[in-house]
Coordinates of C-alpha atoms in Angstrom, one line a residue:
Chain B
D1 CA -6.6 -22.9 39.2
D2 CA -6.7 -20.5 42.2
K3 CA -3.5 -22.0 43.6
L4 CA -1.9 -21.4 40.2
L5 CA -2.7 -17.7 40.4
S6 CA -2.2 -17.1 44.1
E7 CA 1.1 -19.0 44.6
P8 CA 3.4 -16.6 42.8
L9 CA 2.0 -13.7 44.8
S10 CA 3.3 -15.1 48.1
H11 CA 7.0 -14.8 47.1
P12 CA 8.7 -11.4 46.8
D13 CA 10.7 -12.5 43.8
F14 CA 9.0 -15.6 42.5
F15 CA 10.6 -15.4 39.0
N16 CA 14.1 -14.6 40.4
V17 CA 14.6 -11.5 38.2
K18 CA 17.5 -10.3 40.3
E19 CA 20.0 -12.7 38.6
L20 CA 19.2 -11.3 35.1
F21 CA 21.2 -8.1 35.6
S22 CA 24.0 -6.7 37.8
L23 CA 25.3 -3.2 38.6
K24 CA 28.3 -3.8 36.3
D25 CA 26.0 -4.7 33.4
L26 CA 24.1 -1.4 33.9
F27 CA 27.3 0.6 34.1
D28 CA 28.8 -1.1 31.0
A29 CA 25.6 -0.3 29.0
R30 CA 25.9 3.3 30.1
V31 CA 22.5 3.4 31.8
H32 CA 23.7 5.9 34.3
L33 CA 24.3 8.7 31.8
G34 CA 21.7 11.4 31.8
H35 CA 21.1 14.6 29.8
K36 CA 22.7 18.0 30.6
K37 CA 21.8 20.0 33.7
G38 CA 19.6 22.4 31.7
C39 CA 17.3 19.5 30.6
R40 CA 16.8 18.2 34.0
H41 CA 13.1 17.6 35.1
R42 CA 12.3 18.7 38.6
F43 CA 10.7 15.4 39.6
M44 CA 13.8 13.4 38.5
E45 CA 16.0 15.1 41.2
P46 CA 15.6 12.3 43.8
Y47 CA 16.9 9.7 41.2
I48 CA 20.0 11.7 40.2
F49 CA 23.3 10.7 41.9
G50 CA 25.1 13.9 40.9
C51 CA 26.3 16.2 38.1
R52 CA 29.7 16.0 36.4
L53 CA 30.7 18.7 34.0
D54 CA 27.1 19.7 33.5
Q55 CA 26.0 16.1 32.7
D56 CA 23.6 14.4 35.1
I57 CA 24.5 11.0 36.5
I58 CA 21.6 8.7 37.5
D59 CA 21.9 6.7 40.8
L60 CA 22.3 3.1 39.7
D61 CA 21.4 1.7 43.2
Q62 CA 18.0 3.2 42.9
T63 CA 17.8 2.1 39.3
M64 CA 18.6 -1.5 40.4
Q65 CA 15.7 -1.5 42.9
H66 CA 13.2 0.1 40.5
L67 CA 14.3 -2.3 37.7
Q68 CA 13.8 -5.3 40.0
L69 CA 10.3 -4.2 40.9
A70 CA 9.4 -3.4 37.3
L71 CA 10.7 -6.7 35.9
N72 CA 8.9 -8.6 38.7
F73 CA 5.7 -6.9 37.8
T74 CA 6.0 -7.6 34.1
A75 CA 6.8 -11.3 34.9
H76 CA 3.6 -11.5 37.0
V77 CA 1.5 -9.9 34.2
A78 CA 3.0 -12.3 31.6
Y79 CA 2.4 -15.3 34.0
R80 CA -1.3 -14.3 34.2
K81 CA -1.5 -14.1 30.4
G82 CA -1.8 -10.3 30.1
I83 CA -1.4 -8.3 27.0
I84 CA 1.9 -6.3 27.1
L85 CA 2.4 -3.3 24.7
F86 CA 5.9 -1.9 24.1
I87 CA 6.0 1.8 23.3
S88 CA 8.9 3.8 22.1
R89 CA 8.9 6.8 19.9
K90 CA 12.6 6.8 19.2
R91 CA 13.2 6.3 15.5
Q92 CA 16.6 4.7 16.0
F93 CA 15.2 1.8 18.1
C94 CA 11.8 1.3 16.4
H95 CA 13.0 -1.8 14.6
L96 CA 14.7 -3.2 17.7
V97 CA 11.6 -2.7 19.9
E98 CA 9.3 -4.3 17.3
S99 CA 11.5 -7.3 16.9
T100 CA 11.7 -7.7 20.7
A101 CA 7.9 -7.7 20.9
R102 CA 7.5 -10.2 18.1
E103 CA 10.0 -12.6 19.7
C104 CA 8.2 -12.4 23.1
G105 CA 4.8 -13.0 21.5
E106 CA 3.6 -9.6 22.8
Y107 CA 2.7 -6.3 21.0
A108 CA 4.5 -3.1 20.1
H109 CA 3.6 0.4 19.0
T110 CA 6.5 2.5 17.8
R111 CA 4.7 4.7 15.3
Y112 CA 2.5 7.8 15.4
W113 CA 0.0 7.4 18.3
Q114 CA -3.5 8.1 17.0
G115 CA -5.6 10.0 19.6
G116 CA -8.3 7.5 20.6
L117 CA -6.4 4.2 20.5
L118 CA -6.9 3.4 24.2
T119 CA -9.8 5.7 25.1
N120 CA -11.8 5.3 21.9
A121 CA -10.9 1.6 21.2
H122 CA -14.4 0.4 20.5
I123 CA -14.8 2.8 17.6
Q124 CA -11.2 2.7 16.3
F125 CA -11.0 -1.1 16.3
G126 CA -14.2 -3.2 16.3
P127 CA -16.5 -3.6 19.3
G128 CA -15.3 -6.1 21.9
T129 CA -11.5 -5.3 21.7
R130 CA -9.4 -6.3 24.6
L131 CA -7.1 -3.4 25.8
P132 CA -3.5 -4.0 26.8
D133 CA -2.9 -5.0 30.5
L134 CA 0.5 -3.4 30.7
L135 CA 2.3 -0.7 28.8
I136 CA 6.1 -0.7 28.8
F137 CA 7.7 2.6 27.7
L138 CA 11.2 2.2 26.5
S139 CA 11.3 6.0 26.0
S140 CA 8.6 8.0 27.6
L141 CA 8.9 11.1 25.5
N142 CA 7.6 11.5 21.9
N143 CA 9.4 13.2 19.0
V144 CA 8.8 16.7 20.2
F145 CA 10.2 16.0 23.7
Q146 CA 6.8 16.0 25.4
P147 CA 5.4 13.3 27.6
H148 CA 3.9 10.5 25.5
V149 CA 0.1 10.7 25.3
A150 CA -0.2 7.0 26.2
I151 CA 1.0 7.7 29.8
R152 CA -2.0 9.9 30.4
D153 CA -4.4 7.6 28.5
A154 CA -3.2 4.5 30.5
A155 CA -3.8 6.4 33.7
K156 CA -7.3 7.2 32.5
M157 CA -8.1 3.6 31.6
N158 CA -6.5 2.2 34.8
I159 CA -3.8 0.3 32.9
P160 CA -0.5 0.0 34.9
T161 CA 2.6 1.4 33.2
V162 CA 6.3 0.5 33.4
G163 CA 8.7 3.1 31.9
V164 CA 12.3 4.0 31.4
V165 CA 12.5 7.7 32.5
D166 CA 15.5 9.8 31.5
T167 CA 16.6 13.0 33.3
N168 CA 14.3 15.1 31.1
C169 CA 11.2 13.0 31.6
N170 CA 8.2 13.3 34.0
P171 CA 8.0 10.1 36.2
C172 CA 4.7 11.1 37.8
L173 CA 2.0 9.1 36.1
I174 CA 4.1 6.0 35.5
T175 CA 3.4 3.2 38.0
Y176 CA 6.8 1.6 37.9
P177 CA 9.4 4.1 36.6
I178 CA 12.9 3.0 35.9
P179 CA 15.4 5.9 36.0
G180 CA 17.9 5.3 33.3
N181 CA 19.4 6.3 30.0
D182 CA 17.0 5.9 26.9
D183 CA 19.3 7.4 24.2
S184 CA 22.3 5.0 23.9
P185 CA 21.9 1.9 21.7
T186 CA 23.7 -0.3 24.3
A187 CA 21.2 0.7 27.1
M188 CA 18.2 0.1 24.8
E189 CA 19.5 -3.3 23.8
L190 CA 20.0 -4.2 27.5
Y191 CA 16.4 -3.2 28.4
C192 CA 15.1 -5.2 25.4
K193 CA 17.1 -8.2 26.4
L194 CA 15.9 -8.0 30.1
F195 CA 12.2 -7.6 29.2
R196 CA 12.4 -10.4 26.6
M197 CA 14.0 -12.8 29.1
T198 CA 11.5 -12.0 31.9
I199 CA 8.5 -12.4 29.7
I200 CA 9.7 -15.7 28.2
R201 CA 10.7 -17.0 31.6
A202 CA 7.2 -16.1 33.0
K203 CA 5.4 -17.8 30.1
D204 CA 7.5 -20.9 30.4
K205 CA 6.8 -21.1 34.1
R206 CA 3.1 -20.7 33.4
R207 CA 3.1 -23.6 30.9
Q208 CA 5.1 -25.8 33.4
S209 CA 2.6 -25.1 36.2
E210 CA -0.3 -25.9 34.0
V211 CA 1.3 -29.2 32.9
F212 CA 2.0 -30.1 36.6
N213 CA -1.7 -29.3 37.5
E214 CA -2.9 -31.5 34.7
L215 CA -0.6 -34.4 35.7
R216 CA -2.1 -34.4 39.3
Chain Y
L1 CA -36.7 -10.9 -12.0
R2 CA -33.2 -11.9 -10.9
L3 CA -31.2 -9.2 -9.2
I4 CA -28.6 -7.8 -11.7
Y5 CA -25.3 -7.2 -10.0
T6 CA -24.2 -3.6 -10.2
T7 CA -20.7 -2.2 -9.7
T8 CA -19.2 -0.4 -6.7
A9 CA -18.6 3.3 -7.0
V10 CA -16.9 4.6 -10.2
Q11 CA -13.9 5.9 -8.3
R12 CA -13.2 2.4 -7.0
K13 CA -13.6 3.1 -3.3
N14 CA -11.6 0.7 -1.3
V15 CA -14.6 -1.0 0.4
G16 CA -12.4 -3.6 2.0
A17 CA -10.8 -1.0 4.2
S18 CA -13.7 1.2 5.1
G19 CA -15.4 -0.8 7.8
P20 CA -15.2 -4.2 9.5
E21 CA -17.7 -6.8 8.2
K22 CA -20.0 -4.9 5.9
Y23 CA -20.5 -8.3 4.1
T24 CA -20.7 -11.4 6.3
E25 CA -19.4 -14.7 5.0
A26 CA -23.0 -16.1 4.9
F27 CA -24.1 -13.2 2.7
I28 CA -21.3 -13.8 0.2
K29 CA -22.0 -17.6 0.1
K30 CA -25.6 -16.8 -0.7
Q31 CA -24.5 -14.4 -3.4
I32 CA -22.3 -17.1 -4.9
E33 CA -25.1 -19.6 -5.0
E34 CA -27.5 -17.1 -6.6
F35 CA -24.8 -16.3 -9.2
N36 CA -24.4 -19.9 -10.2
L37 CA -28.1 -20.4 -10.4
G38 CA -28.5 -17.3 -12.5
K39 CA -25.7 -18.5 -14.8
R40 CA -27.5 -21.7 -15.5
H41 CA -30.8 -19.8 -16.1
L42 CA -29.0 -17.5 -18.5
A43 CA -27.5 -20.4 -20.4
N44 CA -30.9 -21.9 -20.7
M45 CA -32.4 -18.7 -22.0
M46 CA -29.7 -18.3 -24.6
G47 CA -30.0 -22.0 -25.7
E48 CA -26.5 -22.9 -24.6
D49 CA -25.2 -25.8 -22.5
P50 CA -25.3 -24.7 -18.8
E51 CA -22.2 -26.8 -18.0
T52 CA -19.9 -25.1 -20.4
F53 CA -21.1 -21.5 -20.0
T54 CA -18.0 -19.4 -19.5
Q55 CA -17.7 -15.8 -18.2
E56 CA -17.2 -14.5 -21.8
N57 CA -20.5 -16.1 -22.8
I58 CA -22.1 -14.4 -19.8
D59 CA -20.8 -11.0 -20.8
S60 CA -21.9 -11.4 -24.4
A61 CA -25.4 -12.6 -23.3
I62 CA -25.9 -9.7 -20.9
A63 CA -24.7 -7.3 -23.6
Y64 CA -27.3 -8.8 -26.0
L65 CA -30.2 -8.8 -23.5
F66 CA -29.5 -5.4 -22.0
P67 CA -28.0 -3.2 -24.7
S68 CA -26.7 0.1 -23.3
G69 CA -25.3 3.2 -25.0
L70 CA -23.4 4.4 -21.9
F71 CA -19.8 5.3 -22.6
D72 CA -18.3 4.0 -19.3
K73 CA -18.0 0.2 -19.5
Q74 CA -18.2 0.0 -15.7
A75 CA -21.6 1.7 -15.7
R76 CA -23.2 -0.9 -18.0
P77 CA -25.2 -3.9 -16.6
M78 CA -22.8 -6.7 -15.8
M79 CA -22.9 -10.1 -14.2
K80 CA -19.7 -11.2 -12.5
H81 CA -18.7 -13.6 -9.8
P82 CA -19.3 -12.1 -6.3
T83 CA -15.7 -12.3 -5.4
E84 CA -14.9 -9.8 -8.1
I85 CA -17.7 -7.5 -7.1
F86 CA -17.5 -7.6 -3.3
P87 CA -13.9 -6.9 -2.5
E88 CA -12.1 -8.8 0.2
Q89 CA -12.9 -7.8 3.8
R90 CA -10.9 -8.0 7.0
K91 CA -12.0 -10.7 9.3
I92 CA -11.9 -10.4 13.1
Q93 CA -8.4 -9.7 14.3
W94 CA -8.3 -11.5 17.7
G95 CA -8.8 -15.0 19.0
E96 CA -11.1 -16.4 21.7
D97 CA -9.1 -15.2 24.6
G98 CA -9.1 -11.6 23.2
R99 CA -5.4 -11.5 22.2
P100 CA -5.0 -10.0 18.7
F101 CA -3.2 -12.2 16.1
H102 CA -0.9 -9.6 14.7
F103 CA 1.9 -8.1 16.9
L104 CA 1.3 -4.6 15.5
F105 CA -2.5 -4.7 16.0
Y106 CA -2.6 -1.8 18.5
T107 CA -1.0 0.7 16.0
G108 CA -4.2 0.8 14.0
K109 CA -2.6 0.3 10.6
Q110 CA -1.1 -3.2 11.1
S111 CA -0.5 -4.3 7.6
Y112 CA 1.1 -1.0 6.5
Y113 CA 3.4 -0.8 9.5
S114 CA 4.3 -4.5 9.3
L115 CA 5.2 -3.9 5.6
M116 CA 7.5 -1.0 6.7
H117 CA 9.0 -3.2 9.3
E118 CA 9.8 -5.9 6.8
T119 CA 11.2 -3.5 4.2
Y120 CA 13.4 -1.9 6.9
E121 CA 14.7 -5.3 7.8
K122 CA 15.6 -6.0 4.2
L123 CA 17.5 -2.7 4.2
L124 CA 19.4 -3.7 7.3
N125 CA 20.3 -7.0 5.7
V126 CA 21.6 -5.3 2.6
Q127 CA 23.7 -3.0 4.7
K128 CA 25.1 -5.9 6.7
Y129 CA 26.0 -7.8 3.5
Q130 CA 27.7 -4.6 2.2
D131 CA 29.7 -4.4 5.4
Q132 CA 30.7 -8.0 5.0
L133 CA 31.9 -7.4 1.5
T134 CA 33.9 -4.4 2.4
A135 CA 35.4 -6.3 5.3
Q136 CA 36.6 -9.0 2.9
D137 CA 37.8 -6.2 0.5
L138 CA 35.6 -7.4 -2.4
P139 CA 34.1 -4.7 -4.7
P140 CA 30.3 -4.2 -4.5
Q141 CA 28.4 -5.6 -7.5
K142 CA 27.1 -3.1 -9.9
E143 CA 24.3 -4.3 -12.2
K144 CA 22.2 -1.8 -14.1
R145 CA 18.5 -2.3 -13.6
N146 CA 16.0 -1.4 -16.2
L147 CA 14.5 1.7 -14.4
A148 CA 12.4 2.9 -17.4
G149 CA 10.5 -0.3 -18.0
S150 CA 8.8 -0.5 -14.5
R151 CA 6.7 1.6 -12.2
W152 CA 5.8 1.4 -8.5
L153 CA 2.4 0.3 -7.4
T154 CA -0.1 3.1 -7.2
K155 CA -1.7 4.1 -3.9
I156 CA -5.0 2.4 -4.7
E157 CA -3.2 -0.9 -5.7
L158 CA -1.2 -0.8 -2.5
E159 CA -4.4 -0.2 -0.5
E160 CA -6.0 -3.3 -2.3
M161 CA -2.9 -5.3 -1.4
L162 CA -3.0 -4.4 2.3
L163 CA -6.8 -4.2 2.7
E164 CA -6.2 -1.0 4.6
K165 CA -6.7 2.8 4.0
L166 CA -3.4 4.7 3.5
S167 CA -2.7 8.4 3.6
D168 CA -0.7 10.1 0.9
S169 CA 2.3 10.7 3.2
D170 CA 2.3 7.0 4.3
Y171 CA 2.4 6.0 0.7
S172 CA 5.2 8.4 -0.2
R173 CA 7.2 7.2 2.7
F174 CA 6.9 3.6 1.6
I175 CA 7.9 4.4 -1.9
Q176 CA 10.9 6.4 -0.6
L177 CA 12.0 3.4 1.5
L178 CA 11.7 1.1 -1.6
Q179 CA 13.8 3.6 -3.7
K180 CA 16.4 3.7 -1.0
L181 CA 16.6 -0.1 -1.0
M182 CA 16.9 -0.2 -4.7
T183 CA 19.6 2.4 -5.1
L184 CA 22.0 0.6 -2.6
P185 CA 24.8 -1.2 -4.5
C186 CA 24.0 -4.6 -3.1
G187 CA 20.3 -4.3 -3.6
D188 CA 20.2 -7.2 -6.0
I189 CA 19.7 -9.6 -3.1
E190 CA 16.3 -8.3 -2.5
E191 CA 15.2 -8.1 -6.2
E192 CA 12.4 -10.6 -5.6
Y193 CA 11.0 -8.6 -2.7
I194 CA 11.2 -5.3 -4.7
Q195 CA 9.5 -7.0 -7.7
K196 CA 6.4 -7.6 -5.6
F197 CA 5.8 -3.8 -5.5
S198 CA 6.8 -2.9 -9.1
K199 CA 4.9 -3.4 -12.3
V200 CA 6.3 -3.7 -15.8
V201 CA 5.2 -0.9 -18.2
P202 CA 5.5 -2.1 -21.8
A203 CA 6.3 0.7 -24.2
Q204 CA 3.2 1.8 -26.1
L205 CA 4.6 1.1 -29.5
Q206 CA 5.2 -2.6 -28.8
K207 CA 1.4 -3.3 -28.5
V208 CA 0.6 -2.0 -32.0
V209 CA 1.4 -4.5 -34.8
I210 CA 2.5 -2.9 -38.0
E211 CA 1.3 -5.0 -41.0
P212 CA 3.9 -5.9 -43.7
L213 CA 3.6 -4.6 -47.3
K214 CA 1.4 -6.4 -49.7
Y215 CA 2.0 -6.7 -53.5
D216 CA -0.8 -6.5 -56.1
E217 CA -0.8 -8.1 -59.7
R218 CA 1.4 -5.4 -61.2
G219 CA 4.1 -5.9 -58.6
V220 CA 3.4 -2.6 -56.9
A221 CA 3.7 -2.5 -53.1
F222 CA 0.5 -1.3 -51.3
S223 CA -0.9 -1.2 -47.8
T224 CA -4.3 -0.4 -46.3
G225 CA -5.3 1.7 -43.3
E226 CA -8.6 2.6 -41.5
G227 CA -9.5 5.8 -39.8
T228 CA -12.4 7.5 -38.1
R229 CA -13.2 11.1 -37.1
K230 CA -16.5 12.1 -35.5
T231 CA -19.0 10.0 -37.5
A232 CA -16.9 9.5 -40.7
R233 CA -15.4 6.1 -41.5
A234 CA -12.6 5.9 -44.1
T235 CA -10.4 3.2 -45.6
A236 CA -7.3 4.2 -47.6
V237 CA -5.1 2.1 -49.9
V238 CA -1.7 3.7 -50.4
Y239 CA 0.3 2.4 -53.5
D240 CA 4.1 2.8 -54.0
N241 CA 5.8 4.2 -57.2
G242 CA 3.1 6.7 -57.7
S243 CA 2.8 10.3 -58.8
G244 CA 0.7 11.8 -56.0
K245 CA -2.8 11.0 -57.5
I246 CA -5.5 10.8 -54.8
T247 CA -9.0 9.3 -55.6
V248 CA -11.9 9.5 -53.1
N249 CA -15.0 7.3 -53.6
G250 CA -14.1 7.1 -57.3
I251 CA -13.9 10.9 -57.6
D252 CA -10.7 12.9 -57.9
V253 CA -9.7 14.8 -54.8
L254 CA -10.0 18.3 -56.4
H255 CA -13.6 17.6 -57.2
Y256 CA -14.5 15.9 -53.9
F257 CA -12.7 18.4 -51.6
P258 CA -13.1 21.8 -53.3
V259 CA -11.8 23.5 -50.1
L260 CA -8.0 23.9 -49.7
Q261 CA -8.1 23.1 -46.0
D262 CA -9.4 19.6 -46.5
R263 CA -6.7 18.9 -49.2
E264 CA -4.0 20.1 -46.9
Q265 CA -5.2 17.7 -44.2
L266 CA -5.0 14.8 -46.7
L267 CA -1.4 15.8 -47.7
F268 CA -0.1 16.3 -44.2
P269 CA 1.1 12.7 -43.6
F270 CA 3.0 12.6 -46.9
Q271 CA 4.5 16.1 -46.4
F272 CA 5.7 15.1 -42.9
L273 CA 7.5 12.1 -44.3
D274 CA 8.8 14.0 -47.4
R275 CA 7.0 11.6 -49.8
V276 CA 4.6 14.0 -51.4
G277 CA 4.7 12.9 -55.0
K278 CA 5.8 9.3 -54.4
H279 CA 2.6 7.6 -53.5
D280 CA -0.9 7.0 -55.1
M281 CA -3.9 6.8 -52.9
V282 CA -7.4 5.3 -53.4
C283 CA -9.9 5.9 -50.5
T284 CA -13.5 5.2 -49.6
V285 CA -15.2 7.3 -47.0
C286 CA -18.8 7.5 -45.7
G287 CA -20.6 9.4 -42.9
G288 CA -19.7 12.7 -41.3
G289 CA -19.2 16.1 -42.9
R290 CA -16.6 17.7 -45.0
S291 CA -14.0 18.3 -42.4
S292 CA -14.5 15.0 -40.5
Q293 CA -14.2 13.0 -43.7
A294 CA -10.8 14.7 -44.4
G295 CA -9.6 13.9 -40.9
A296 CA -10.7 10.3 -41.2
I297 CA -8.8 9.9 -44.5
R298 CA -5.7 11.6 -42.9
L299 CA -5.7 9.0 -40.1
A300 CA -6.3 6.1 -42.5
S301 CA -3.4 7.2 -44.8
A302 CA -1.0 7.7 -41.8
K303 CA -1.8 4.2 -40.6
A304 CA -1.2 2.8 -44.0
L305 CA 2.1 4.7 -44.4
R306 CA 3.5 3.0 -41.2
S307 CA 4.3 -0.1 -43.3
F308 CA 6.5 1.9 -45.7
V309 CA 8.5 3.7 -43.1
T310 CA 11.2 2.9 -40.5
E311 CA 10.4 2.5 -36.7
K312 CA 12.0 5.8 -35.8
E313 CA 9.8 7.7 -38.3
V314 CA 6.7 5.8 -37.0
E315 CA 7.7 7.2 -33.5
F316 CA 8.0 10.7 -35.0
M317 CA 4.6 10.3 -36.6
R318 CA 3.1 9.2 -33.3
Q319 CA 4.6 12.2 -31.5
A320 CA 3.3 14.5 -34.2
G321 CA -0.2 13.2 -33.5
L322 CA -0.8 11.7 -36.9
L323 CA -1.5 8.2 -35.5
T324 CA -3.8 9.3 -32.7
L325 CA -7.5 8.8 -33.0
D326 CA -9.3 12.2 -32.3
P327 CA -11.7 11.3 -29.5
R328 CA -13.8 14.5 -29.8
V329 CA -17.5 13.8 -30.6
K330 CA -20.5 16.0 -30.4
E331 CA -21.5 16.6 -26.8
R332 CA -25.1 15.9 -25.9
K333 CA -27.6 18.7 -25.2
K334 CA -28.7 18.8 -21.6
P335 CA -32.2 19.6 -20.3
G336 CA -32.5 23.1 -18.8
Q337 CA -29.9 24.4 -21.2
E338 CA -30.1 25.6 -24.8
G339 CA -27.2 23.5 -26.1
A340 CA -24.4 21.3 -24.6
R341 CA -22.9 24.3 -22.8
R342 CA -24.9 27.3 -23.7
K343 CA -27.4 28.3 -21.0
F344 CA -30.7 30.1 -21.6
T345 CA -30.6 33.9 -21.6
W346 CA -30.5 35.1 -18.0
K347 CA -33.0 37.9 -17.4
K348 CA -32.7 39.9 -14.3
R349 CA -36.4 40.3 -13.8

């Protein structure tokens, strides 16, 4: 049992997430496109490659590194049977995100966030609820262009977060930010596909390892 | 004494949604056992066979043993199966390892949001189908749906279906989504799904059966009607080929109702249908006072006249209020007040 859990931690990329995406895929899905210069958040400046005709372009090399770290982390969480919660407050992609979560066997929240869901869980749900072990933000702003409340709540409850941060978002409290576009449909479909494949891969690997252990 | 089952609140609070596990499974099992035992005891008491004692027999037995003059049927003593009295509760939402069963559990309103998710999926399907049809250059189907004969589920019915509390805005959003789905040209594919959330409203008139005309020994067509008003009960027999004679309790109408107002009330149905001098009427009436007896005979004669008249005219009569029973009765006097509404004189000192 201990070997099952400690073995993946010794490799830097146990689940080989690097092969799932390439720079060209990110470029074709228009992940590098940011908002206009006026919407730029101060803390996103390190991740921005440059500005062309007032529109910010995100540095895809940094995005590649951050994406690899984030996917690796989600794979490890899924391997250890953690609860993953997808969050996105974009109305266009609500259905897409919910279907992705359902196909993975994980959970989604793309609706209005009631105040005490994480911090007041024992009263909102019954006593003895298990909170999510990872939050994935496919869009870290809510409908009024302010940082989603769940980022702050997860930081309060010591829950790690993975989030796609656009040029107008605050990447401070997110543990594994992924600088990238969160407004184009192609970009969102790419992220959903990547997360779905990593989670399914990690769960399959866990099942295989358990079967191997039982055979010995 | 056996515990008599009482109802939940009159406003039909959605107990199923308010809290997790107010009634445990063991409690409900015990209630079901007690109910079955009580049913057998009741059958024994009434002298009936305990094996073939149906719910109707139980209702009549309880109404006989505990007569109640309360107006609201829900407030009277009743004995029903516990599944009808204690509404369904939500069981625990997660398994042994703590992972919730439903993928939208962390939203708080999982059934409502999953319903919205499914409905939106149907909408996307319909749009895809429409796109396919336009790509093949086929015209979209147009079938007229009967919009007047159906209504959407009310908020309380939807809450009962989902076992969850809804807010007004949630409910209106869901109904808007359903209407959008219905108004699309190719919405026929999802008819079945939409029918789950709509109820048929039968037109009021279809429920009431109008009796056909009867013929007496002389060959004259006649029909009977009954009417009530306050405490007066009246039966009227309206004959065809008449001259406008009206007899009440064997006495002519001019002697029985000396006041013009009462006679006008009697004539109103005939005047409305332009048949003032064409029918004879023989009525019997008991109870009540002068004005309520007149009102009772008016209702009885209007009901009798339905058999002589076309359906359109019956609808006109219904809209004129001739066929509606007047529900006003004398309001009871309350303690601490002089009458039903009048309070005692207020003295400043």
